[in-house]
Every structure is written in C-alpha cells, then in structure tokens.
Amino acid sequence: MFYIIGLGLGDAKDITVKGLEIVRKAERVYLEAYTSILTVGKEILEQYYGRSLIIADRDLVEQGADAILQDADTKDVALLVVGDPFGATTHTDLALRAKEAGITCKIIHNASIMNAIGCCGLQLYNFGETVSIPYWTDSWQPDSFYDKIIGNRKRGLHTLCLLDIRVKEPTLESLMKKKKEYQPPRFMSVCEAVEQLLEIINRKEAEAGDQGQMASSLCVGVARVGAEDQRIVACSLQEMKEVELGPPLHSLVIAGCLHPLEVEFLTQFARSKDALLEIAQTL
C-alpha cells in the first residue's frame, strides 16, 4: 500500500499515532521537503521515528513519481508531508498516479494551516477563497490574488494568504548551462508579502482614481503556527509592513467583517488595542 501521511505543523511529535505506526513498519519512507517545512530537520524526525528517511525533493516528487511508487503494490511505502496530505496539489497528483497504477493509496490526515489559522481567533467559516502570494521578479509581478482578496472582502469574508516558499529553485545560469545549481532556500515573510500587496493597492487605486482605505484595513500576521514560539500580530496592513515575526513559516490574513467574538479574541494580539477596535468598527 502507498501511504501519504500528514505530519502536522510543529515538530516530530505532531505526527498522529496511526501515522507513526505506519512509518515504523513501512519498507520505505520518503520525506517531502519542498512544499513546506517543520521546525525540526530530518535528523530529529529520524531519531523520533526510529528509522531512516529518504528526502523527496521537488525533482523526485514531480518527475520521479514512479520511483516513489515502485513496489508499493506489494510493499508498504510512505510519503511524509508537512501539514495535511491534500494541502498541496502535488500530493493529489501522486494519489491519482497510484490509483492509475493499481496501487491502493491511504491518506493519514493531520492539521494544516487551512484549519490551524483559527488560532488567531477568526472563525473558519468566515473565510473565503485562499490565495497564494508569490515572490516577484524584475520581469514577473503577478497580482491576480488581489482581485480574489477584494472579492472576499465584498462578501465580508476573511482571506488566508499563503506565502511563497522557494526550495531547490534552479539558478538562471544552471538553466542556461543545463547544469544543476540551486538558489539558497527562501521563505516569504509577512513583511515582504505586505510590501508587494501595498504596491498593488497603490497602483490599483491610482488607476481607478480611488481614495480607498485598503491600506488601513485590518490584517493578521502569523508565524510558526503550532510551534512553541508561535507568533500572532494584528494591525493594519500599513503597520504590518514594519512587523518582524521571526523565522519561517509565515502566513497572512486580510480580515473581512468581524463578529464581536472575533474582535475580542484578536485584541490580545493587537499592536494597539485602541487602533484595532477603531479599524474593526469600519469593517
């Protein structure tokens, strides 16, 4: 059987009991290492699980699926992923490939940022469409996620923004020379995401001749959700540009209409309680 096992969001101990039992008996166990990260590395996981892990980088997961699934029709093979198995479309593709190959695939679920974001006090059923904010380059500066944020806000819904992760990205030189060289890993911070978002807001409002209040809208920055040093800060978008939340992973929420209980819960994370209450009255 082929197992895709969610590891949760924090450290080695966030795996479920069911998942750990499978890991300890499987013939091969792969650790997917590019769609997200835990707060601990491979060695800590191996020590806790009591077995060796095979790193599955982007090339292996996206181009070497056959190698991962090899013999999974007669042996137990597991792929470990941070968060929940279906938090990334790559894992859905692997499940489909297993089915096409006649291999039974079993999913072991766990917490992901999609539900754990409730830690900030915003109620999950008040969230709209989730968006991803990618790193910009000199020649590529997409802004389609902005329209989705605005669409959510018009319906009074919060927007969870997933921030870009760049792991094992090939350098431009390596692409030209067909030689494998990779850029250092990068994990977008809330500050970087907000800077890009504010640039889009300024441009869109200037084009529309609008004096909107989007830059002063309420947002929530979160970092290392599920870890011991988890951080949550609530303030305006403009203020969030100056907030340093420390090491990765970061996520950003743009608030929609707020329920009184959401306001009450958020005040404990506010940079300024008075400022937060003032913003909340306008939503």
CSV table of C-alpha atoms in Angstrom, one decimal, residues 105 217 262:
chain,number,residue,atom,x,y,z
A,105,CYS,CA,-3.4,4.6,-1.5
A,217,SER,CA,-7.6,47.6,6.7
A,262,GLU,CA,-13.5,37.7,16.8
